Amino acid sequence: MLQSGAPRPGPLMHRLLPCLLLAAGAAGADGFEVEAQSVLPAATFVPPPCGAPADLRLSGKYTGPGNLRNDHQGGGPATTGPAPDGRPTGLALPFRGQPLQGISAIADAGRGRWWALSDNGFGTRRNSPDAMLMLHRLRIDFARGEVRREATLFLRDPQSVIGFRITHEGTRRRFLTGADLDPESLVADAGGFWIGDEFGPYLLRFDRNGVLRGWFEARIDGALLRSPDHHAPDPATPPQVQRSGGFEALAAEPGGARLWALLEKPLVDAQGRPESGWLRMLAFDPRTGSWTGEARRVPLAPDATSVGDLAFDAAGDAWMLERDGGEGDPGLACGDGRPPPGCFATPARHRALVRLRFEGPEGRRVGAQDLLDLADPRGVARQRGDSALAAGRFGLPFATPEALAVLGDGRLLLANDNNLPFSAGRFLHRADDTEFILLRARTGR
């Protein structure tokens, strides 16, 4: 996302991107090409800080059948799903330490460094009480294709700002876990971090030390918005927010006067029927700490099920990552003599970088770039995995591409949430790494 202090789009960005992206509506059309790729290995772990409860030294203990505790390190091999279509990912739970995984948002940290937000841990409240919530400062070396962790902020609530009970309620430092919140989106500013959560959904304010300073429940038309994971469900009012449909994206508009929090999935009515073709985006005033009451509708493609991130450029247009629920290269789909697990049973079919223009409360799509079939004419991609794409082509077949930043000079930075250790979209039988992929607008067309 475009954050305070991030490089602002230059003149080249404003001249090229509107026409290039408009020309990229068809699958395989090339508005962008791969400029560089850096890889953070899946099996990258962070030790808990001094003073953390002993329970947090081993993570993923509750990810097995029935969420029953498993204290045997590496005793539970991970797969992408149940048999017969599930594929082994090569890793096993629980882990010693906390995995540096699930990067759901990025923000510029200055001097070539990036803040990277880890999500709730292992996907649900029930299986993530030993997953610490973390914000990492990373240095991405595109020349070498490497990523180095410089620091980690372990998010905590020592002042008891959150009104509901957390996992480590009775401890002094009150470290937050994936059973408490599901952080998915991020805006960084001089005073700290704004983080969007999926469980409530909630908007959270943390200072530069990772200490919680504010907690704001979502509201639309003056009414409280709840998901099935909200801390206080109302039996008389069915949840309007779908499970795993909270604040997947959070972006500061140019100038920073408002934050816009985007729901990952459409709202549903009392009968559970989703709003057709739209997502809701809500405005928040960071100076007053309140929702403004403004809302926008964001159009979703017919074959898309959710979004991964959204960011504004300096001109006020929005860029959005859009996806369906599949995983893996569609050219290696099961069928035609290719049985599971040596194929992708439900491959990715829709991955798009969408440009949106707002001229009122409803956004208008002004172009889309297919992310399953990108140009890589110089062969700079370091990791193509199990792919049926031809040489000079590159795709993002991950289950959840979830982080996006707008840079200057016609460049965008993307990253994937690797859902460690349950996603294997790049390789058939290997857990996804976290990949940071630099795209640039093509000029020689």
CSV table of C-alpha atoms in Angstrom, one decimal:
chain,number,residue,atom,x,y,z
A,1,MET,CA,0.0,0.0,0.0
A,2,LEU,CA,1.1,3.6,-0.6
A,3,GLN,CA,2.2,4.8,2.8
A,4,SER,CA,3.6,8.0,4.3
A,5,GLY,CA,7.2,8.2,3.2
A,6,ALA,CA,6.9,5.7,0.3
A,7,PRO,CA,8.3,6.7,-3.1
A,8,ARG,CA,5.6,8.6,-4.9
A,9,PRO,CA,4.7,7.7,-8.5
A,10,GLY,CA,6.8,9.8,-10.9
A,11,PRO,CA,5.7,11.3,-14.3
A,12,LEU,CA,6.4,8.0,-16.1
A,13,MET,CA,3.8,6.3,-13.9
A,14,HIS,CA,1.1,8.9,-14.7
A,15,ARG,CA,1.8,8.9,-18.5
A,16,LEU,CA,2.0,5.1,-19.0
A,17,LEU,CA,-0.2,3.2,-16.5
A,18,PRO,CA,-3.6,4.4,-17.6
A,19,CYS,CA,-3.1,3.3,-21.3
A,20,LEU,CA,-1.0,0.2,-20.5
A,21,LEU,CA,-3.5,-1.2,-18.0
A,22,LEU,CA,-6.5,-0.4,-20.2
A,23,ALA,CA,-4.8,-2.5,-22.9
A,24,ALA,CA,-4.3,-5.4,-20.5
A,25,GLY,CA,-7.9,-6.6,-20.2
A,26,ALA,CA,-7.4,-9.9,-22.0
A,27,ALA,CA,-5.6,-12.9,-20.5
A,28,GLY,CA,-2.0,-12.7,-21.2
A,29,ALA,CA,-2.0,-9.1,-22.4
A,30,ASP,CA,1.2,-7.4,-21.2
A,31,GLY,CA,0.8,-4.0,-19.4
A,32,PHE,CA,3.5,-5.1,-17.0
A,33,GLU,CA,6.6,-7.3,-17.0
A,34,VAL,CA,8.6,-8.9,-14.2
A,35,GLU,CA,11.6,-6.7,-13.1
A,36,ALA,CA,12.9,-8.8,-10.2
A,37,GLN,CA,12.0,-11.5,-7.7
A,38,SER,CA,13.3,-12.1,-4.1
A,39,VAL,CA,12.4,-15.2,-2.1
A,40,LEU,CA,12.0,-15.6,1.7
A,41,PRO,CA,12.1,-19.4,2.3
A,42,ALA,CA,9.0,-21.0,3.8
A,43,ALA,CA,10.9,-22.5,6.7
A,44,THR,CA,12.0,-19.2,8.3
A,45,PHE,CA,11.4,-18.9,12.0
A,46,VAL,CA,11.6,-16.2,14.7
A,47,PRO,CA,12.2,-17.0,18.4
A,48,PRO,CA,9.7,-15.6,20.8
A,49,PRO,CA,10.9,-12.6,22.8
A,50,CYS,CA,12.2,-12.8,26.4
A,51,GLY,CA,9.3,-12.8,28.8
A,52,ALA,CA,6.9,-14.5,26.4
A,53,PRO,CA,4.8,-17.4,27.9
A,54,ALA,CA,6.5,-20.8,27.4
A,55,ASP,CA,3.4,-21.9,25.4
A,56,LEU,CA,4.7,-19.7,22.5
A,57,ARG,CA,8.0,-21.5,22.0
A,58,LEU,CA,6.2,-24.2,20.0
A,59,SER,CA,3.6,-23.0,17.5
A,60,GLY,CA,1.0,-24.8,15.5
A,61,LYS,CA,0.2,-27.3,18.3
A,62,TYR,CA,-3.6,-27.1,17.6
A,63,THR,CA,-3.7,-27.5,13.9
A,64,GLY,CA,-4.5,-31.2,13.8
A,65,PRO,CA,-7.8,-33.1,13.9
A,66,GLY,CA,-10.2,-31.6,16.3
A,67,ASN,CA,-7.7,-28.9,17.2
A,68,LEU,CA,-6.4,-31.1,19.9
A,69,ARG,CA,-3.0,-30.3,21.3
A,70,ASN,CA,0.1,-32.0,19.8
A,71,ASP,CA,3.3,-31.3,21.7
A,72,HIS,CA,5.5,-33.4,19.5
A,73,GLN,CA,7.6,-31.1,17.3
A,74,GLY,CA,7.2,-32.0,13.6
A,75,GLY,CA,4.8,-34.8,14.4
A,76,GLY,CA,2.0,-33.7,12.0
A,77,PRO,CA,2.8,-33.7,8.3
A,78,ALA,CA,1.0,-30.9,6.5
A,79,THR,CA,-1.0,-31.1,3.3
A,80,THR,CA,-2.9,-28.7,1.2
A,81,GLY,CA,-6.2,-30.4,2.1
A,82,PRO,CA,-7.8,-33.7,2.9
A,83,ALA,CA,-7.5,-36.7,0.7
A,84,PRO,CA,-7.9,-37.6,-2.1
A,85,ASP,CA,-6.9,-34.2,-3.6
A,86,GLY,CA,-4.7,-32.9,-0.8
A,87,ARG,CA,-1.0,-32.7,-1.6
A,88,PRO,CA,1.9,-32.9,0.9
A,89,THR,CA,3.8,-29.7,1.4
A,90,GLY,CA,7.0,-31.1,2.9
A,91,LEU,CA,6.6,-29.5,6.3
A,92,ALA,CA,5.2,-30.8,9.6
A,93,LEU,CA,3.7,-29.2,12.7
A,94,PRO,CA,4.2,-28.0,15.3
A,95,PHE,CA,7.2,-25.7,14.7
A,96,ARG,CA,9.9,-24.7,17.1
A,97,GLY,CA,9.6,-20.9,17.3
A,98,GLN,CA,7.2,-18.7,15.3
A,99,PRO,CA,7.1,-18.9,11.5
A,100,LEU,CA,7.8,-15.7,9.6
A,101,GLN,CA,4.9,-16.4,7.2
A,102,GLY,CA,1.5,-15.3,6.1
A,103,ILE,CA,2.6,-11.9,4.8
A,104,SER,CA,-0.7,-10.1,4.3
A,105,ALA,CA,0.4,-6.5,3.8
A,106,ILE,CA,3.5,-4.4,3.3
A,107,ALA,CA,4.4,-0.8,4.0
A,108,ASP,CA,7.5,1.3,3.2
A,109,ALA,CA,9.9,1.5,6.1
A,110,GLY,CA,12.4,3.8,4.4
A,111,ARG,CA,15.9,3.4,3.1
A,112,GLY,CA,15.1,0.3,1.1
A,113,ARG,CA,13.3,-1.6,3.9
A,114,TRP,CA,9.7,-2.8,4.3
A,115,TRP,CA,7.3,-3.5,7.0
A,116,ALA,CA,5.7,-6.9,6.5
A,117,LEU,CA,2.6,-7.9,8.5
A,118,SER,CA,2.0,-11.6,9.4
A,119,ASP,CA,-1.6,-12.7,9.6
A,120,ASN,CA,-3.3,-14.7,12.4
A,121,GLY,CA,-1.0,-17.8,12.0
A,122,PHE,CA,-2.8,-20.9,10.8
A,123,GLY,CA,-6.1,-19.7,9.5
A,124,THR,CA,-8.7,-19.8,12.3
A,125,ARG,CA,-9.2,-18.7,15.9
A,126,ARG,CA,-9.3,-22.3,17.1
A,127,ASN,CA,-5.9,-23.4,15.7
A,128,SER,CA,-3.9,-20.3,16.3
A,129,PRO,CA,-3.7,-19.5,20.1
A,130,ASP,CA,0.1,-20.2,20.1
A,131,ALA,CA,0.7,-18.1,17.0
A,132,MET,CA,2.1,-14.6,17.9
A,133,LEU,CA,1.0,-11.6,16.0
A,134,MET,CA,4.0,-9.9,14.4
A,135,LEU,CA,5.2,-7.0,12.3
A,136,HIS,CA,8.6,-7.5,10.6
A,137,ARG,CA,11.1,-5.1,9.2
A,138,LEU,CA,12.6,-6.6,6.1
A,139,ARG,CA,15.4,-5.7,3.7
A,140,ILE,CA,14.6,-7.0,0.2
A,141,ASP,CA,17.7,-7.5,-1.9
A,142,PHE,CA,16.5,-7.8,-5.5
A,143,ALA,CA,20.1,-8.0,-6.9
A,144,ARG,CA,20.7,-11.3,-5.0
A,145,GLY,CA,17.1,-12.4,-4.8
A,146,GLU,CA,17.2,-12.5,-1.0
A,147,VAL,CA,15.2,-11.2,1.9
A,148,ARG,CA,16.7,-10.4,5.3
A,149,ARG,CA,14.8,-9.9,8.6
A,150,GLU,CA,16.2,-6.9,10.5
A,151,ALA,CA,13.7,-6.7,13.3
A,152,THR,CA,10.3,-8.0,14.6
A,153,LEU,CA,7.7,-6.2,16.6
A,154,PHE,CA,5.5,-8.6,18.6
A,155,LEU,CA,2.1,-7.0,18.9
A,156,ARG,CA,0.7,-6.7,22.4
A,157,ASP,CA,-2.0,-5.0,24.5
A,158,PRO,CA,-0.4,-4.2,28.0
A,159,GLN,CA,-2.9,-1.4,28.6
A,160,SER,CA,-6.0,-3.7,28.1
A,161,VAL,CA,-7.3,-1.6,25.3
A,162,ILE,CA,-9.3,-4.5,23.8
A,163,GLY,CA,-12.5,-5.0,25.6
A,164,PHE,CA,-12.8,-8.8,25.2
A,165,ARG,CA,-10.7,-11.5,26.8
A,166,ILE,CA,-7.5,-12.4,25.0
A,167,THR,CA,-5.5,-15.6,25.1
A,168,HIS,CA,-2.8,-14.2,27.5
A,169,GLU,CA,-5.2,-12.2,29.6
A,170,GLY,CA,-3.4,-12.7,32.9
A,171,THR,CA,0.1,-11.9,31.8
A,172,ARG,CA,2.0,-8.6,32.2
A,173,ARG,CA,2.9,-7.9,28.6
A,174,ARG,CA,-0.3,-9.4,27.1
A,175,PHE,CA,1.1,-10.6,23.8
A,176,LEU,CA,-1.6,-11.0,21.1
A,177,THR,CA,-2.2,-14.2,19.2
A,178,GLY,CA,-4.1,-15.5,16.2
A,179,ALA,CA,-6.9,-16.6,18.6
A,180,ASP,CA,-7.5,-12.9,19.4
A,181,LEU,CA,-7.2,-11.1,16.1
A,182,ASP,CA,-6.5,-11.7,12.4
A,183,PRO,CA,-4.4,-8.8,11.1
A,184,GLU,CA,-4.6,-8.6,7.3
A,185,SER,CA,-4.0,-5.0,6.2
A,186,LEU,CA,-1.6,-2.2,7.1
A,187,VAL,CA,-0.9,1.5,6.9
A,188,ALA,CA,2.3,3.0,8.4
A,189,ASP,CA,2.7,6.6,9.4
A,190,ALA,CA,5.0,8.7,11.7
A,191,GLY,CA,3.1,7.7,14.8
A,192,GLY,CA,2.9,4.0,14.3
A,193,PHE,CA,0.6,1.5,12.4
A,194,TRP,CA,-3.0,1.2,11.5
A,195,ILE,CA,-4.0,-2.5,11.1
A,196,GLY,CA,-7.2,-3.9,9.7
A,197,ASP,CA,-8.5,-7.1,11.2
A,198,GLU,CA,-10.8,-9.8,9.7
A,199,PHE,CA,-12.3,-11.4,12.9
A,200,GLY,CA,-14.4,-8.4,14.0
A,201,PRO,CA,-13.8,-6.8,11.7
A,202,TYR,CA,-11.8,-4.2,13.7
A,203,LEU,CA,-9.5,-1.3,13.0
A,204,LEU,CA,-6.5,-1.2,15.3
A,205,ARG,CA,-3.9,1.4,16.2
A,206,PHE,CA,-0.4,0.4,17.3
A,207,ASP,CA,2.5,2.6,18.2
A,208,ARG,CA,6.0,2.2,16.9
A,209,ASN,CA,6.8,-0.4,19.6
A,210,GLY,CA,3.9,-2.6,18.7
A,211,VAL,CA,1.8,-1.6,21.7
A,212,LEU,CA,-2.0,-1.3,21.0
A,213,ARG,CA,-3.3,2.2,21.5
A,214,GLY,CA,-6.8,2.0,19.9
A,215,TRP,CA,-9.5,-0.5,19.0
A,216,PHE,CA,-12.4,0.5,16.7
A,217,GLU,CA,-15.3,-1.8,15.7
A,218,ALA,CA,-16.5,-1.5,12.1
A,219,ARG,CA,-19.7,0.5,11.4
A,220,ILE,CA,-21.7,1.1,8.3
A,221,ASP,CA,-24.8,3.3,8.1
A,222,GLY,CA,-24.3,3.8,11.8
A,223,ALA,CA,-24.8,0.1,12.6
A,224,LEU,CA,-22.2,-2.3,14.0
A,225,LEU,CA,-20.7,-4.7,11.4
A,226,ARG,CA,-20.1,-8.2,12.7
A,227,SER,CA,-18.6,-11.4,11.2
A,228,PRO,CA,-19.2,-14.9,12.7
A,229,ASP,CA,-15.9,-14.4,14.6
A,230,HIS,CA,-16.9,-11.1,16.3
A,231,HIS,CA,-16.3,-11.1,20.0
A,232,ALA,CA,-20.0,-10.5,20.8
A,233,PRO,CA,-22.3,-12.1,18.3
A,234,ASP,CA,-25.9,-10.9,18.3
A,235,PRO,CA,-28.3,-13.9,18.1
A,236,ALA,CA,-31.1,-11.6,16.8
A,237,THR,CA,-29.0,-10.2,14.0
A,238,PRO,CA,-27.2,-12.6,11.6
A,239,PRO,CA,-23.6,-11.5,10.7
A,240,GLN,CA,-23.4,-9.2,7.6
A,241,VAL,CA,-19.7,-9.9,7.1
A,242,GLN,CA,-18.7,-13.4,5.8
A,243,ARG,CA,-16.2,-15.5,7.7
A,244,SER,CA,-12.7,-14.5,6.5
A,245,GLY,CA,-14.4,-11.5,4.8
A,246,GLY,CA,-13.2,-8.6,7.1
A,247,PHE,CA,-10.8,-5.8,6.4
A,248,GLU,CA,-8.4,-7.4,3.9
A,249,ALA,CA,-7.2,-4.1,2.6
A,250,LEU,CA,-6.5,-0.8,4.2
A,251,ALA,CA,-5.2,2.2,2.3
A,252,ALA,CA,-4.4,5.9,3.0
A,253,GLU,CA,-5.8,8.2,0.3
A,254,PRO,CA,-3.4,10.8,-1.2
A,255,GLY,CA,-2.8,13.4,1.6
A,256,GLY,CA,-3.7,10.9,4.3
A,257,ALA,CA,-6.9,12.6,5.4
A,258,ARG,CA,-8.8,9.3,5.3
A,259,LEU,CA,-8.1,5.7,5.6
A,260,TRP,CA,-10.2,3.3,3.4
A,261,ALA,CA,-10.9,-0.2,4.8
A,262,LEU,CA,-12.0,-2.7,2.2
A,263,LEU,CA,-13.9,-5.9,3.1
A,264,GLU,CA,-12.5,-9.0,1.5
A,265,LYS,CA,-15.9,-10.5,0.4
A,266,PRO,CA,-19.3,-9.1,-0.3
A,267,LEU,CA,-21.7,-8.4,2.6
A,268,VAL,CA,-24.6,-10.9,3.1
A,269,ASP,CA,-28.2,-10.4,4.0
A,270,ALA,CA,-30.2,-12.1,6.7
A,271,GLN,CA,-30.6,-15.2,4.5
A,272,GLY,CA,-26.9,-15.3,3.8
A,273,ARG,CA,-27.1,-14.1,0.2
A,274,PRO,CA,-24.1,-12.0,-0.8
A,275,GLU,CA,-24.4,-8.6,-2.5
A,276,SER,CA,-23.9,-9.3,-6.1
A,277,GLY,CA,-20.7,-8.0,-7.7
A,278,TRP,CA,-19.7,-5.5,-5.1
A,279,LEU,CA,-17.5,-5.0,-2.1
A,280,ARG,CA,-17.8,-2.3,0.6
A,281,MET,CA,-15.0,0.2,1.4
A,282,LEU,CA,-15.4,2.3,4.6
A,283,ALA,CA,-13.8,5.7,5.4
A,284,PHE,CA,-12.1,6.3,8.7
A,285,ASP,CA,-10.6,9.6,10.0
A,286,PRO,CA,-7.3,8.9,11.7
A,287,ARG,CA,-7.2,12.3,13.3
A,288,THR,CA,-10.5,11.9,15.2
A,289,GLY,CA,-10.3,8.2,15.5
A,290,SER,CA,-13.8,7.6,14.1
A,291,TRP,CA,-15.6,6.3,11.0
A,292,THR,CA,-16.8,9.1,8.8
A,293,GLY,CA,-20.0,7.4,7.6
A,294,GLU,CA,-18.7,7.5,4.0
A,295,ALA,CA,-18.8,4.2,2.0
A,296,ARG,CA,-17.8,3.2,-1.5
A,297,ARG,CA,-18.8,0.3,-3.6
A,298,VAL,CA,-15.9,-1.6,-5.3
A,299,PRO,CA,-16.9,-3.7,-8.4
A,300,LEU,CA,-15.8,-7.4,-8.3
A,301,ALA,CA,-15.3,-9.4,-11.5
A,302,PRO,CA,-17.8,-12.2,-12.0
A,303,ASP,CA,-15.2,-15.0,-11.7
A,304,ALA,CA,-13.5,-13.4,-8.6
A,305,THR,CA,-14.5,-14.4,-5.1
A,306,SER,CA,-12.4,-11.9,-3.0
A,307,VAL,CA,-9.6,-9.3,-2.9
A,308,GLY,CA,-6.1,-9.4,-1.5
A,309,ASP,CA,-5.1,-5.8,-1.2
A,310,LEU,CA,-5.8,-2.3,-2.4
A,311,ALA,CA,-3.5,0.8,-2.7
A,312,PHE,CA,-3.9,4.4,-4.0
A,313,ASP,CA,-1.6,6.1,-6.4
A,314,ALA,CA,-0.8,9.8,-6.2
A,315,ALA,CA,-3.5,10.6,-8.7
A,316,GLY,CA,-6.2,9.1,-6.5
A,317,ASP,CA,-6.9,5.9,-8.5
A,318,ALA,CA,-6.9,2.6,-6.7
A,319,TRP,CA,-5.0,-0.6,-7.5
A,320,MET,CA,-6.5,-3.9,-6.4
A,321,LEU,CA,-5.4,-7.5,-6.2
A,322,GLU,CA,-8.4,-9.8,-7.2
A,323,ARG,CA,-8.6,-13.6,-7.1
A,324,ASP,CA,-10.7,-16.7,-7.1
A,325,GLY,CA,-10.4,-19.5,-4.6
A,326,GLY,CA,-8.0,-21.8,-6.6
A,327,GLU,CA,-4.3,-22.6,-6.2
A,328,GLY,CA,-1.7,-23.6,-8.7
A,329,ASP,CA,-0.9,-23.3,-12.4
A,330,PRO,CA,-4.1,-23.9,-14.5
A,331,GLY,CA,-1.9,-25.6,-17.1
A,332,LEU,CA,-1.3,-28.5,-14.7
A,333,ALA,CA,-4.9,-29.0,-13.7
A,334,CYS,CA,-6.1,-32.6,-12.9
A,335,GLY,CA,-7.7,-34.5,-15.7
A,336,ASP,CA,-6.7,-35.9,-19.1
A,337,GLY,CA,-4.7,-38.7,-17.5
A,338,ARG,CA,-3.2,-36.5,-14.8
A,339,PRO,CA,-4.5,-37.8,-11.4
A,340,PRO,CA,-4.1,-36.2,-8.0
A,341,PRO,CA,-1.8,-35.6,-6.2
A,342,GLY,CA,0.4,-35.0,-9.2
A,343,CYS,CA,-1.7,-32.1,-10.4
A,344,PHE,CA,-3.7,-29.1,-9.1
A,345,ALA,CA,-7.3,-30.2,-8.4
A,346,THR,CA,-8.6,-26.7,-8.1
A,347,PRO,CA,-6.1,-24.5,-9.9
A,348,ALA,CA,-6.1,-20.7,-9.9
A,349,ARG,CA,-8.3,-19.4,-12.8
A,350,HIS,CA,-8.5,-15.7,-11.9
A,351,ARG,CA,-5.7,-13.5,-10.7
A,352,ALA,CA,-5.9,-9.9,-11.7
A,353,LEU,CA,-4.3,-6.5,-10.9
A,354,VAL,CA,-7.2,-4.1,-11.3
A,355,ARG,CA,-7.2,-0.3,-11.7
A,356,LEU,CA,-10.2,1.5,-10.2
A,357,ARG,CA,-11.4,5.0,-10.6
A,358,PHE,CA,-13.7,6.7,-8.2
A,359,GLU,CA,-15.9,9.6,-9.4
A,360,GLY,CA,-18.5,9.1,-6.7
A,361,PRO,CA,-19.5,6.4,-4.3
A,362,GLU,CA,-19.1,3.6,-6.9
A,363,GLY,CA,-15.7,2.6,-8.4
A,364,ARG,CA,-15.3,2.0,-12.1
A,365,ARG,CA,-12.9,-0.6,-13.5
A,366,VAL,CA,-10.6,1.0,-16.0
A,367,GLY,CA,-8.4,-2.0,-16.8
A,368,ALA,CA,-7.0,-5.3,-15.5
A,369,GLN,CA,-3.7,-7.2,-15.8
A,370,ASP,CA,-3.7,-11.0,-15.8
A,371,LEU,CA,-1.3,-12.1,-13.0
A,372,LEU,CA,-1.3,-15.8,-14.1
A,373,ASP,CA,0.4,-15.0,-17.4
A,374,LEU,CA,2.9,-12.1,-17.1
A,375,ALA,CA,5.7,-11.2,-19.4
A,376,ASP,CA,9.2,-12.0,-18.3
A,377,PRO,CA,11.2,-11.4,-21.5
A,378,ARG,CA,14.6,-11.1,-19.8
A,379,GLY,CA,14.1,-14.3,-17.7
A,380,VAL,CA,14.7,-12.5,-14.4
A,381,ALA,CA,12.2,-14.6,-12.3
A,382,ARG,CA,14.3,-16.8,-10.0
A,383,GLN,CA,11.5,-19.2,-9.1
A,384,ARG,CA,8.9,-20.5,-11.6
A,385,GLY,CA,8.0,-23.7,-9.8
A,386,ASP,CA,5.9,-26.3,-11.5
A,387,SER,CA,4.5,-24.3,-14.4
A,388,ALA,CA,3.2,-25.1,-17.8
A,389,LEU,CA,3.9,-21.5,-19.0
A,390,ALA,CA,6.2,-21.0,-21.9
A,391,ALA,CA,9.7,-19.5,-21.5
A,392,GLY,CA,9.5,-15.8,-21.1
A,393,ARG,CA,6.2,-16.0,-19.2
A,394,PHE,CA,5.6,-15.9,-15.4
A,395,GLY,CA,2.6,-16.3,-13.1
A,396,LEU,CA,1.4,-15.8,-9.6
A,397,PRO,CA,-0.7,-19.0,-9.0
A,398,PHE,CA,-0.7,-18.7,-5.2
A,399,ALA,CA,-3.9,-19.2,-3.2
A,400,THR,CA,-3.5,-15.7,-1.7
A,401,PRO,CA,-1.5,-13.0,-3.3
A,402,GLU,CA,-2.2,-10.4,-0.6
A,403,ALA,CA,0.3,-7.5,-0.5
A,404,LEU,CA,0.6,-4.6,-2.9
A,405,ALA,CA,2.6,-1.4,-2.9
A,406,VAL,CA,2.7,1.4,-5.5
A,407,LEU,CA,6.2,2.6,-6.2
A,408,GLY,CA,7.5,5.3,-8.5
A,409,ASP,CA,8.5,5.1,-12.2
A,410,GLY,CA,5.8,2.7,-13.2
A,411,ARG,CA,6.6,-0.1,-10.7
A,412,LEU,CA,4.5,-2.1,-8.3
A,413,LEU,CA,5.6,-4.5,-5.6
A,414,LEU,CA,3.6,-7.6,-4.8
A,415,ALA,CA,3.9,-10.4,-2.2
A,416,ASN,CA,2.0,-13.5,-1.4
A,417,ASP,CA,0.6,-14.9,1.9
A,418,ASN,CA,1.9,-18.4,1.9
A,419,ASN,CA,-0.5,-19.8,4.5
A,420,LEU,CA,2.3,-21.8,5.9
A,421,PRO,CA,2.4,-24.8,5.8
A,422,PHE,CA,-0.9,-25.5,4.0
A,423,SER,CA,-0.4,-23.8,0.6
A,424,ALA,CA,1.5,-25.2,-2.3
A,425,GLY,CA,0.7,-23.2,-5.4
A,426,ARG,CA,4.1,-22.5,-6.9
A,427,PHE,CA,5.3,-26.2,-6.6
A,428,LEU,CA,3.0,-29.2,-6.5
A,429,HIS,CA,4.6,-30.8,-3.4
A,430,ARG,CA,6.4,-28.0,-1.6
A,431,ALA,CA,5.1,-25.4,0.8
A,432,ASP,CA,5.0,-21.9,-0.8
A,433,ASP,CA,7.8,-19.5,0.1
A,434,THR,CA,7.1,-15.8,0.5
A,435,GLU,CA,7.9,-14.2,-2.8
A,436,PHE,CA,8.4,-10.4,-3.3
A,437,ILE,CA,7.8,-9.6,-7.0
A,438,LEU,CA,8.7,-6.3,-8.6
A,439,LEU,CA,6.6,-5.4,-11.7
A,440,ARG,CA,7.2,-2.5,-14.0
A,441,ALA,CA,5.0,-0.9,-16.8
A,442,ARG,CA,6.2,-1.9,-20.2
A,443,THR,CA,7.4,0.9,-22.4
A,444,GLY,CA,8.3,-0.7,-25.7
A,445,ARG,CA,4.9,-1.7,-26.9
